PDB file of C-alpha atoms and ligand atoms in Angstrom:
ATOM      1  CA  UNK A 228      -1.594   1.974   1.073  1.00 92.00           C
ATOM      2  CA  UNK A 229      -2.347  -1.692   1.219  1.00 95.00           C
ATOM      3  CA  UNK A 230      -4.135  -2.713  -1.923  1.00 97.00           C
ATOM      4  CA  UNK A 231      -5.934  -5.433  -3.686  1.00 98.00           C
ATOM      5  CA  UNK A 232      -6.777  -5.964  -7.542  1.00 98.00           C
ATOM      6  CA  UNK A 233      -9.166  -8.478  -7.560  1.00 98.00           C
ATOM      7  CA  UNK A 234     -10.951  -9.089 -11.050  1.00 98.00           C
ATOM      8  CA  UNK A 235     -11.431 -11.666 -14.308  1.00 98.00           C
ATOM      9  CA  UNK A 236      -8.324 -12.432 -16.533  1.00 97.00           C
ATOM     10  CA  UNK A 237      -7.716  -9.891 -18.824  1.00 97.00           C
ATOM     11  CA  UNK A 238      -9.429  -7.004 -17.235  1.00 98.00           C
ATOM     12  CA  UNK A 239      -6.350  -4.728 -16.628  1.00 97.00           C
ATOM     13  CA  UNK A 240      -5.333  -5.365 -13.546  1.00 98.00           C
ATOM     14  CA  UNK A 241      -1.506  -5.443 -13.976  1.00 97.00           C
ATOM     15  CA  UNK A 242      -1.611  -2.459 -16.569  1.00 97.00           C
ATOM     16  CA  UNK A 243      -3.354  -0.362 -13.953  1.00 98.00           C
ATOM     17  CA  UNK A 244      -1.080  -1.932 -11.052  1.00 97.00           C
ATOM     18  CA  UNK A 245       2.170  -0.818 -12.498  1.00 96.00           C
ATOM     19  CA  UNK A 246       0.602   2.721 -13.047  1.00 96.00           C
ATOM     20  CA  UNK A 247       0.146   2.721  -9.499  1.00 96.00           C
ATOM     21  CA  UNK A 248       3.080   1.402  -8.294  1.00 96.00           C
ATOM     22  CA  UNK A 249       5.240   3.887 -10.222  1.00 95.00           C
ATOM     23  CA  UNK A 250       2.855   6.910  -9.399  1.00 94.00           C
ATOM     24  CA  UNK A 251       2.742   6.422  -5.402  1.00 93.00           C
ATOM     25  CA  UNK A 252       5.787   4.496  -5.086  1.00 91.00           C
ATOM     26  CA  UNK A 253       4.589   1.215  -3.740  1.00 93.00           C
ATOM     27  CA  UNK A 254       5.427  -2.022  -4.943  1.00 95.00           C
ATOM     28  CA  UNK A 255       3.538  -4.120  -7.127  1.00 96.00           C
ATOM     29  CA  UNK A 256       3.065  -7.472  -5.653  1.00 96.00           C
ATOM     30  CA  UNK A 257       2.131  -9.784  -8.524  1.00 96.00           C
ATOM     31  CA  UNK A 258       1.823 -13.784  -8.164  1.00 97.00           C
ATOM     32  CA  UNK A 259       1.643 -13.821 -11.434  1.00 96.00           C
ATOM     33  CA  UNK A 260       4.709 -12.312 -12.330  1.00 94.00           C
ATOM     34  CA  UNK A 261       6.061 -14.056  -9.668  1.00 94.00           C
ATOM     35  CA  UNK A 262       5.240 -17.508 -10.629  1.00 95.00           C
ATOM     36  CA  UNK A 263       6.153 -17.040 -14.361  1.00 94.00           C
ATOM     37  CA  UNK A 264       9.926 -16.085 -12.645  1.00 93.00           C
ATOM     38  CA  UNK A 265      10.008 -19.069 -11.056  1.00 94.00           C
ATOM     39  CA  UNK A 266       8.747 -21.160 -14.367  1.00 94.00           C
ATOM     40  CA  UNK A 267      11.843 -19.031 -16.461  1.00 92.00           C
ATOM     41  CA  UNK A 268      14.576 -19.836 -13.445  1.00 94.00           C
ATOM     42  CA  UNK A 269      13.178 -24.025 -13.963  1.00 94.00           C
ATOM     43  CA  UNK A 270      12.943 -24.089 -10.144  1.00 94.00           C
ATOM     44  CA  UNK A 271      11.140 -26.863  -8.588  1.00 93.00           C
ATOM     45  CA  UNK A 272       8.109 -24.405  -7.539  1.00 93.00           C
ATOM     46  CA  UNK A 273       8.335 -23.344 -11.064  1.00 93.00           C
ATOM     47  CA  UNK A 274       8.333 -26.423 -12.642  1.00 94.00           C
ATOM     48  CA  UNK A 275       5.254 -28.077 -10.527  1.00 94.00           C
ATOM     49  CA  UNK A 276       3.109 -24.434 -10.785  1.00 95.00           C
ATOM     50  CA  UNK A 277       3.608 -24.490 -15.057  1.00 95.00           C
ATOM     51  CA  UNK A 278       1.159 -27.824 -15.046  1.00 95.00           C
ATOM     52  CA  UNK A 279      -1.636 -25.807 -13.781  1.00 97.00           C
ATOM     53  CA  UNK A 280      -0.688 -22.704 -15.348  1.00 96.00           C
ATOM     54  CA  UNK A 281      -0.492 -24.205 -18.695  1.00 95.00           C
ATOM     55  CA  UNK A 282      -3.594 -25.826 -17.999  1.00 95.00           C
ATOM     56  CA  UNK A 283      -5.249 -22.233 -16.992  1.00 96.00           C
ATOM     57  CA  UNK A 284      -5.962 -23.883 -13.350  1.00 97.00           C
ATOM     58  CA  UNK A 285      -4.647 -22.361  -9.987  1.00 98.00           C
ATOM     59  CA  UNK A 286      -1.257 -22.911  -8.470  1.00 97.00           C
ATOM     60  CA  UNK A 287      -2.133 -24.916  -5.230  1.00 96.00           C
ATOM     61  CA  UNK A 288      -2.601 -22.636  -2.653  1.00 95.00           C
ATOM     62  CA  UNK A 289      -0.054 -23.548  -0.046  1.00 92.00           C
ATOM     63  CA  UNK A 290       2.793 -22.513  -3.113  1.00 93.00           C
ATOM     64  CA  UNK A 291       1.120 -19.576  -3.727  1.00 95.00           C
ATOM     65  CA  UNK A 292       1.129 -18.510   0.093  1.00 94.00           C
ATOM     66  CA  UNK A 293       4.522 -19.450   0.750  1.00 91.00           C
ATOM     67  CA  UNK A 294       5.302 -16.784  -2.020  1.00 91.00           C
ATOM     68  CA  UNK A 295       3.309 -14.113  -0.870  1.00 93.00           C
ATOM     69  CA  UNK A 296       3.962 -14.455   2.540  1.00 90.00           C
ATOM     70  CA  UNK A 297       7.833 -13.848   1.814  1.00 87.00           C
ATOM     71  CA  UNK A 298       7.117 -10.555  -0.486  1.00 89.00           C
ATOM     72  CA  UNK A 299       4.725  -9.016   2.331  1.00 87.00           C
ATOM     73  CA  UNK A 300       7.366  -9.805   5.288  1.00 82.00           C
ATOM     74  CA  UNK A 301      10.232  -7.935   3.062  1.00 83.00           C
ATOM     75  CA  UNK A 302      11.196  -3.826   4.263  1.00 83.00           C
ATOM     76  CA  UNK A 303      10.171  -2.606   0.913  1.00 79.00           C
ATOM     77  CA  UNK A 304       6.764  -3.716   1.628  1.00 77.00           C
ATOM     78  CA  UNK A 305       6.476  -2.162   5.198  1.00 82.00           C
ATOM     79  CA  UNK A 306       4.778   0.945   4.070  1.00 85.00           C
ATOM     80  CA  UNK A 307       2.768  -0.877   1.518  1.00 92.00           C
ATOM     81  CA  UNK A 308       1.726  -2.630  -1.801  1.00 95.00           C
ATOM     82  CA  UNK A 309      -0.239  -3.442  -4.373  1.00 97.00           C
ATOM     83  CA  UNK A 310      -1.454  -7.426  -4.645  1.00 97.00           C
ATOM     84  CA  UNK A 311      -2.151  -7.812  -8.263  1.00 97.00           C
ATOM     85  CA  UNK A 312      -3.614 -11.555  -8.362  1.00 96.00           C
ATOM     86  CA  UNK A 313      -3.527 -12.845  -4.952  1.00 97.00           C
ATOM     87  CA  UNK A 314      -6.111 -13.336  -3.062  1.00 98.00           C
ATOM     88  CA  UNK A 315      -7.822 -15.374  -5.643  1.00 98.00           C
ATOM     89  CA  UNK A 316      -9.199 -17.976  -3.021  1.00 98.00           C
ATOM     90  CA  UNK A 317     -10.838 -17.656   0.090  1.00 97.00           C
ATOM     91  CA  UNK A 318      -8.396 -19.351   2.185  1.00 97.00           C
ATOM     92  CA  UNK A 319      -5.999 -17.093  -0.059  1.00 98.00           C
ATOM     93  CA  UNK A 320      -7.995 -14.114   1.648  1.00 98.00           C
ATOM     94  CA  UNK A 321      -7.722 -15.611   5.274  1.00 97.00           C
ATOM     95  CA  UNK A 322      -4.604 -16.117   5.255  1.00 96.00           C
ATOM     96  CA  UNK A 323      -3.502 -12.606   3.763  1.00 96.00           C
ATOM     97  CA  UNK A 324      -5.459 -11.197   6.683  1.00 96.00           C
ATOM     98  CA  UNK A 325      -3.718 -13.720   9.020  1.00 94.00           C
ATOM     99  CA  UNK A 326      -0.376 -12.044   7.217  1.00 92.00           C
ATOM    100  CA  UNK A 327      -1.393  -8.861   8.234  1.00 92.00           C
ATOM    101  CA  UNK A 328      -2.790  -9.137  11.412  1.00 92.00           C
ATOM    102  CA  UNK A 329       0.938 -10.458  12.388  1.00 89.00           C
ATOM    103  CA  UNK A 330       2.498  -7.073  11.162  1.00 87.00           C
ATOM    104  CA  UNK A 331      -0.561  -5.732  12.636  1.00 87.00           C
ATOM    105  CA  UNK A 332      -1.909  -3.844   9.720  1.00 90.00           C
ATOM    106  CA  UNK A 333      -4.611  -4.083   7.531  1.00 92.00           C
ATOM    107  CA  UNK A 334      -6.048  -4.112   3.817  1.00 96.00           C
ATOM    108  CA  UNK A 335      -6.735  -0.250   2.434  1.00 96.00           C
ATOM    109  CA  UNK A 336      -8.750  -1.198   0.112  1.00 97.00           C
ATOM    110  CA  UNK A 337      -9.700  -4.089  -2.656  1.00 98.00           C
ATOM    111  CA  UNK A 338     -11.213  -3.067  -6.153  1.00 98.00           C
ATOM    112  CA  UNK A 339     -12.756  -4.873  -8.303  1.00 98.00           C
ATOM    113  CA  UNK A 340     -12.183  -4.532 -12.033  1.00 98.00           C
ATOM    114  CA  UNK A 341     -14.997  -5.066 -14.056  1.00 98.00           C
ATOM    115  CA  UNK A 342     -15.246  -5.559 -18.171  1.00 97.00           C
ATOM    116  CA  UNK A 343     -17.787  -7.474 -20.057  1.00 97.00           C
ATOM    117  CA  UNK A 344     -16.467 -10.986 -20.805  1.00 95.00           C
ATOM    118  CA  UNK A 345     -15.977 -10.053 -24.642  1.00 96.00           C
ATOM    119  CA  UNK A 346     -13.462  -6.965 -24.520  1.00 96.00           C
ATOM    120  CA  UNK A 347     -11.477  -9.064 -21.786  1.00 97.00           C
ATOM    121  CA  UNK A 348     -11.150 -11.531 -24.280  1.00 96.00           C
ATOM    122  CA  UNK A 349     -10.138  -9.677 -26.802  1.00 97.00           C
ATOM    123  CA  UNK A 350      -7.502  -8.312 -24.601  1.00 97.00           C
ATOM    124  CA  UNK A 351      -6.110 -11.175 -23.567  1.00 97.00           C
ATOM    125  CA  UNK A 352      -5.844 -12.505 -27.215  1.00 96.00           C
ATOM    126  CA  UNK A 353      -4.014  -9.245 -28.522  1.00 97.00           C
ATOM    127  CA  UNK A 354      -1.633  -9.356 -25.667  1.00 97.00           C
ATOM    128  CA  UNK A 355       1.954  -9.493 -25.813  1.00 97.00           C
ATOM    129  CA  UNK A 356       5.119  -9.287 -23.497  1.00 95.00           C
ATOM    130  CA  UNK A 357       8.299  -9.346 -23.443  1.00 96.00           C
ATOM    131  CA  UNK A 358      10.515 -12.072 -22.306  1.00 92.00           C
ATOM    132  CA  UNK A 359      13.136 -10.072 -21.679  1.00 92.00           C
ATOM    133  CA  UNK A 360      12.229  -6.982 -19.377  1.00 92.00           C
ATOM    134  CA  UNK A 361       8.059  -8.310 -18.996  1.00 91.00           C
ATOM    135  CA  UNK A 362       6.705  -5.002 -20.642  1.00 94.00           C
ATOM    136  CA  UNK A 363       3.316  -5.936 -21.117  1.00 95.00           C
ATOM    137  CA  UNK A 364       1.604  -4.428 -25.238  1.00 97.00           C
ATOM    138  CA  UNK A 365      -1.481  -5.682 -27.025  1.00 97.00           C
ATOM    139  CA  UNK A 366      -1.355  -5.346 -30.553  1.00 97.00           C
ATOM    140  CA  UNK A 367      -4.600  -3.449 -30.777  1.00 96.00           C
ATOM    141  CA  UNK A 368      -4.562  -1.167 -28.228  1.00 95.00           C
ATOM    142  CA  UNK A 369      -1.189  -0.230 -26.980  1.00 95.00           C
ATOM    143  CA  UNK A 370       1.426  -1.430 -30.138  1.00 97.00           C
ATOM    144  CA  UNK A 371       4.906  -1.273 -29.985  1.00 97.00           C
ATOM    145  CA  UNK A 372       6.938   1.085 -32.111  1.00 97.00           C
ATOM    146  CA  UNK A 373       7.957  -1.711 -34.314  1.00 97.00           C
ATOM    147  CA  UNK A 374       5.740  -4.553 -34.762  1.00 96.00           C
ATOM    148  CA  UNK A 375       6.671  -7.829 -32.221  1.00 97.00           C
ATOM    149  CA  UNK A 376       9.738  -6.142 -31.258  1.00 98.00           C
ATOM    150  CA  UNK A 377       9.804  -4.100 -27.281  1.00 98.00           C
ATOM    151  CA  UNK A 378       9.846  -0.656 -27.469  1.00 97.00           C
ATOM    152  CA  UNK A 379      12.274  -0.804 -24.111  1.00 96.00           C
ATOM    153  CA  UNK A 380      14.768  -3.499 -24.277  1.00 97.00           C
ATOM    154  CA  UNK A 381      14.526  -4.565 -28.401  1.00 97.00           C
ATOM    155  CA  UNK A 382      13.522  -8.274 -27.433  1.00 96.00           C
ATOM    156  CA  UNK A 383      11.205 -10.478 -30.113  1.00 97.00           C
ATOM    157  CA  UNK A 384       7.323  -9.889 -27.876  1.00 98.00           C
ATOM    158  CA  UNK A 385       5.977 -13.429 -27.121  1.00 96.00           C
ATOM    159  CA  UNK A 386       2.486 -14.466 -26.490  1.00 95.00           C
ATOM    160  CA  UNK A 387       1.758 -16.190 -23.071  1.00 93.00           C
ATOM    161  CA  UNK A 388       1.135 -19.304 -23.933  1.00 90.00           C
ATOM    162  CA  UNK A 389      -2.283 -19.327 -21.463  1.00 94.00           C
ATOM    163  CA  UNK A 390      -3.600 -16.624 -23.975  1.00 95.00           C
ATOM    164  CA  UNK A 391      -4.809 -19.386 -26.010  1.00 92.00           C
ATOM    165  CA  UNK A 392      -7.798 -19.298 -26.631  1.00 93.00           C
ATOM    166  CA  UNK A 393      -9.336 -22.793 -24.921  1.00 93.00           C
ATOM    167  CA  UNK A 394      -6.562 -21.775 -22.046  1.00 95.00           C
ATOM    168  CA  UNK A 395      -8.491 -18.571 -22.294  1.00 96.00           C
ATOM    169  CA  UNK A 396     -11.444 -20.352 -21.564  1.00 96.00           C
ATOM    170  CA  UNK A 397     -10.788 -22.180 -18.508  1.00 97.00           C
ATOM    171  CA  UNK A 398      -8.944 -19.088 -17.270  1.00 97.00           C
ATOM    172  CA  UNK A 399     -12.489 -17.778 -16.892  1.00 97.00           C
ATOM    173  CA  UNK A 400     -14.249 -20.723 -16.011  1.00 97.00           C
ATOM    174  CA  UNK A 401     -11.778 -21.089 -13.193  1.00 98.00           C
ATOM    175  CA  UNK A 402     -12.147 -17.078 -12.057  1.00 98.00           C
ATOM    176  CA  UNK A 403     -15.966 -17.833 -11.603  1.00 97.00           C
ATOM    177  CA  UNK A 404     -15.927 -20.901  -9.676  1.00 97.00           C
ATOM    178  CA  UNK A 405     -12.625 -20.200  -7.303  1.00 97.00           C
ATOM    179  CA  UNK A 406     -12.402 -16.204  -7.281  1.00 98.00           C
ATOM    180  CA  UNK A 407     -15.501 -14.378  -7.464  1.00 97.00           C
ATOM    181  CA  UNK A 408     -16.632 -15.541  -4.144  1.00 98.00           C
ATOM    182  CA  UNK A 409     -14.487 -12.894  -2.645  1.00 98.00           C
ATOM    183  CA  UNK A 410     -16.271 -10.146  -4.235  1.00 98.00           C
ATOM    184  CA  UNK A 411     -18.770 -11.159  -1.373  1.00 97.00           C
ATOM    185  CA  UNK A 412     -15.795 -11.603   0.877  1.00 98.00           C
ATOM    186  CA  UNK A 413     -14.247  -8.350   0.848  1.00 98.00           C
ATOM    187  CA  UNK A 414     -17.887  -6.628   0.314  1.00 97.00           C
ATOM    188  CA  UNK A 415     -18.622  -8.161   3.957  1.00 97.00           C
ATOM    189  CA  UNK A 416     -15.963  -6.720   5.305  1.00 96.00           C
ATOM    190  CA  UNK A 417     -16.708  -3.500   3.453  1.00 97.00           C
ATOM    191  CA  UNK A 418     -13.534  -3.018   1.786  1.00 97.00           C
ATOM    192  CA  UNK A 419     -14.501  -3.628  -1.823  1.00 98.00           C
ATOM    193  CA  UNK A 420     -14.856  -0.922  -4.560  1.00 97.00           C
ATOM    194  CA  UNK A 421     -16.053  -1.779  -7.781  1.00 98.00           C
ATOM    195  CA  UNK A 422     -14.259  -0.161 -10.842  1.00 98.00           C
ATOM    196  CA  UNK A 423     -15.831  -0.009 -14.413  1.00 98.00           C
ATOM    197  CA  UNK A 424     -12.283  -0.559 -16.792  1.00 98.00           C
ATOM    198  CA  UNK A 425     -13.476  -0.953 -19.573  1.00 96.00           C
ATOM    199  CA  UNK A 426     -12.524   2.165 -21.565  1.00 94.00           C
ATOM    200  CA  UNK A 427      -9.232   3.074 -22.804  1.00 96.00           C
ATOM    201  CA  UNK A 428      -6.208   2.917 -19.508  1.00 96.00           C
ATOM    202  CA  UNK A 429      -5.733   6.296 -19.015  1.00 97.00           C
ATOM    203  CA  UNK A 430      -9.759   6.951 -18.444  1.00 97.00           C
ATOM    204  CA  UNK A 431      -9.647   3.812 -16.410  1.00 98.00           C
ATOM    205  CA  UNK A 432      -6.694   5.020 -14.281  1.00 98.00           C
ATOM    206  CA  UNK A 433      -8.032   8.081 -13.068  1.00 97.00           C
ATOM    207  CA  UNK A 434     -11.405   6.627 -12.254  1.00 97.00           C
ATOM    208  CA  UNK A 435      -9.600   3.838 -10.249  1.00 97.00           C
ATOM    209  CA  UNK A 436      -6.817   6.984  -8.573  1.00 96.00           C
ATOM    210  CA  UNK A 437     -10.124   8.651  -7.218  1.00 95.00           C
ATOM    211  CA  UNK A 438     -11.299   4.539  -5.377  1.00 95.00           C
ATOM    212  CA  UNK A 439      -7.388   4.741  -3.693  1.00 93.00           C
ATOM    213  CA  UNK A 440      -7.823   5.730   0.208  1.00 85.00           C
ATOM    214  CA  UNK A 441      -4.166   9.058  -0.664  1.00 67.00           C
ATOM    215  CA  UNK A 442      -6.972  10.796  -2.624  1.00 52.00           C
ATOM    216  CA  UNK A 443      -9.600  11.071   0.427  1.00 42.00           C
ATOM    217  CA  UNK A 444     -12.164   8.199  -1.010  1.00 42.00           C
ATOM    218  CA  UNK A 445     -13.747   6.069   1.758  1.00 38.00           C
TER     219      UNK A 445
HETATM  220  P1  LIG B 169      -1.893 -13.926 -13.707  1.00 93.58           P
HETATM  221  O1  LIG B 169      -0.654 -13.551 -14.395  1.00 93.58           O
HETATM  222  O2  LIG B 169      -2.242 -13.281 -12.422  1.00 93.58           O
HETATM  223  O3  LIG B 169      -3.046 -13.797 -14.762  1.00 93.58           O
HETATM  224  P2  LIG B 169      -4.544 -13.230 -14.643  1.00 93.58           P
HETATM  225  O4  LIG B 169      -5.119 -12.905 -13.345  1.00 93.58           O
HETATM  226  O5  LIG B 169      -5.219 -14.268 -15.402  1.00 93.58           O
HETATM  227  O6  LIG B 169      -4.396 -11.842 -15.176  1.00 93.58           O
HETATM  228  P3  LIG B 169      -3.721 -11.393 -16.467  1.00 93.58           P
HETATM  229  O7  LIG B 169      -2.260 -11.154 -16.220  1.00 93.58           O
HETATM  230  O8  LIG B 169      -4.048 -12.350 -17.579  1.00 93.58           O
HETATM  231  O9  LIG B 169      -4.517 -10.065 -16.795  1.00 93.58           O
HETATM  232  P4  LIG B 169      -4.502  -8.613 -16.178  1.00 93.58           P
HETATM  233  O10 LIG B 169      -5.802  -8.363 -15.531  1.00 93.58           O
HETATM  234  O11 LIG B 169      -3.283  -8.373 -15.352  1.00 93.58           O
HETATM  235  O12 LIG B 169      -4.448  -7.794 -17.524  1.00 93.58           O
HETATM  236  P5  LIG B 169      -3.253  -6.963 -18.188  1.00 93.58           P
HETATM  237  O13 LIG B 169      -3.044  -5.705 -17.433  1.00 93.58           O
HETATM  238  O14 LIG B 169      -2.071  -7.826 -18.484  1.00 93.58           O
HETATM  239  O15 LIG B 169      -1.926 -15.505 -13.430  1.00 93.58           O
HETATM  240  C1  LIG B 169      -1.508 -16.454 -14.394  1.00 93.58           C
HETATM  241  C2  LIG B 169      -1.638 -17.852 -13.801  1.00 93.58           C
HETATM  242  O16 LIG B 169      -0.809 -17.979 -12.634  1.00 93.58           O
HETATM  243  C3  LIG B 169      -3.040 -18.231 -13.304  1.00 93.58           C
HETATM  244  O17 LIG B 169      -3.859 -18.729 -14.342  1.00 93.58           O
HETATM  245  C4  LIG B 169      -2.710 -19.301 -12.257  1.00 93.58           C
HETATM  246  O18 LIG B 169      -2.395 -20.530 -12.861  1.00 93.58           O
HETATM  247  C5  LIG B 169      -1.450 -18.747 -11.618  1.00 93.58           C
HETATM  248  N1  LIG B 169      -1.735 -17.871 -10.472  1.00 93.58           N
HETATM  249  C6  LIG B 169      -1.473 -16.531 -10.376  1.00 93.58           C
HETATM  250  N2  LIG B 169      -1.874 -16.061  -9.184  1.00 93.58           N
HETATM  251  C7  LIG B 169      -2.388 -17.122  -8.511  1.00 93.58           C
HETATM  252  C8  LIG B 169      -2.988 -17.264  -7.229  1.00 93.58           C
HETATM  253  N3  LIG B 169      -3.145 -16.222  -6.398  1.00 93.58           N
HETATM  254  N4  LIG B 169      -3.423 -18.500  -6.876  1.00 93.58           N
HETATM  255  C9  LIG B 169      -3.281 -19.563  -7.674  1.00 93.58           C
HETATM  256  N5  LIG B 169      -2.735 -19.504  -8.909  1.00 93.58           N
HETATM  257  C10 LIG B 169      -2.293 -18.278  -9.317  1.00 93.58           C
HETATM  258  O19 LIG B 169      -3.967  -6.577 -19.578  1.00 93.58           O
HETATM  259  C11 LIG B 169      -4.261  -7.565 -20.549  1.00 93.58           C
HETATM  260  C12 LIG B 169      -4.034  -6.971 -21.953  1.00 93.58           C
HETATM  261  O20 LIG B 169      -4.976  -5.921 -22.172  1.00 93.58           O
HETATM  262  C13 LIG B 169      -2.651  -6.349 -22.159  1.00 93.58           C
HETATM  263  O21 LIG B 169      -2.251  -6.600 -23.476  1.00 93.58           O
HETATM  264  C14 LIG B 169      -2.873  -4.829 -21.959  1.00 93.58           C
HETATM  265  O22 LIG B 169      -1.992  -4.060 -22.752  1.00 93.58           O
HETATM  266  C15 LIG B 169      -4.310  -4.669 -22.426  1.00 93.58           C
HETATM  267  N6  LIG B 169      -5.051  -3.665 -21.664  1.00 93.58           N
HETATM  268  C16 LIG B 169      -4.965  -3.403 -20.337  1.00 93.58           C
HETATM  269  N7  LIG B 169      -5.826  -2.422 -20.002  1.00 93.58           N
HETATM  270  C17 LIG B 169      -6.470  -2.077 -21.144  1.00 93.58           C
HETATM  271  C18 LIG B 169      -7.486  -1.100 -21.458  1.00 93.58           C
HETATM  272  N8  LIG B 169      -8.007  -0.296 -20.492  1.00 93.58           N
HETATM  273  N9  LIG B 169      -7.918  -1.006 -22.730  1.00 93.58           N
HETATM  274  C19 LIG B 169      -7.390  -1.826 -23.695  1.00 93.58           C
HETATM  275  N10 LIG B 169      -6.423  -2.746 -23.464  1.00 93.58           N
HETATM  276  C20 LIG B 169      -5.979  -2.874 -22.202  1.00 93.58           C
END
């Protein structure tokens, strides 16, 4: 299953990514994630992609490429993934189908996550991860045990420090002027699903297991 979560800051994407990565055994592919490494480890990538991060701008997208490129070619990803965050430009998209087309395969399917702009606000406010082992809470709707401290590994939770609210802002700002363009994209090539997630996750992850090609959808 090759996979794309393609949606707004906030919506739920990663939540509903690492469902699905632990449920059908496929790895989670998330720029994110993988760019927030590389900002920890004070790499040179790291250290030029945190001035656009912290500014809630995108990482240019010849860094962002080079990173995907090297997840996609690895064995683990051979019988598939989940991209959580990437495409989020249209020369992102080409060249993941350029990717592809070289391991000659092809996307599954992309959905599209859709909240209204208030609740993904509010989620992105409440959130909180740790720095530690990344589990990802929100105070609001999924707590830990003990208040700022991770269930799993015991760490002190952090906020991300582009959950501030004017960060926040442009996060969005940015999503409509770079990203949403490839909800037409992937519609043209008719591999988009849309997916309501707003709701609580567990409604949202079985509406978005009945979009995934295992469970006969087409
Ligand atoms: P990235 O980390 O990809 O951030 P994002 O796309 O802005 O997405 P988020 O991680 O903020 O949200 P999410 O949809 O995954 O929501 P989550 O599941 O955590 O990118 C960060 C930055 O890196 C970018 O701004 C950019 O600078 C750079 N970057 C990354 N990829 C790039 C690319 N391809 N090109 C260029 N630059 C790139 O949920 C959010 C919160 O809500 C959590 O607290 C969660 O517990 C809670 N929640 C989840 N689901 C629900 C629910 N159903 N109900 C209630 N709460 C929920």
């Amino acid at each position: 299953m090759r996979l794309v979560f393609l949606g707004a800051p906030g919506v739920g994407k990663g939540t509903q990514a690492d469902r699905v990565s632990a449920n059908f055994n496929q790895p989670k592919i998330s720029t994110g994630d993988l760019l927030r490494e590389a900002v920890r480890n004070k790499t040179e990538l790291g250290q030029e992609a945190k001035r656009y991060m912290d500014q809630g701008q995108l990482v240019p997208d010849s860094v962002v490429i080079g990173l995907v490129r090297d997840r996609v070619g690895q064995p683990a990803c051979a019988r598939g993934f989940i991209l959580d965050g990437f495409p989020r430009t249209v020369p992102q998209a080409e060249e993941l189908a350029m990717m592809l087309h070289e391991c000659r395969t092809q996307l599954d399917r992309v959905v599209n996550f859709r909240v209204p702009r208030e609740q993904v606000v509010r989620r992105l406010s409440g959130r909180r991860s740790c720095p530690a082992c990344q589990t990802v809470f929100h105070v609001e709707f999924a707590p830990p045990a003990k208040s700022g401290v991770c269930d799993r590994c015991g760490q002190g939770l952090i906020q991300r420090s582009d959950d501030e609210p004017e960060t926040i802002e442009a996060r969005l700002r940015v999503y409509e002027e770079q990203t949403t363009p490839l909800v037409d994209y992937y519609r043209g090539k008719d591999l988009l699903v849309d997916l309501d997630a707003s709701g609580a996750v567990d409604s949202v992850y079985d509406k978005l297991a009945k979009l995934l090609p295992r469970h006969g959808a087409t």
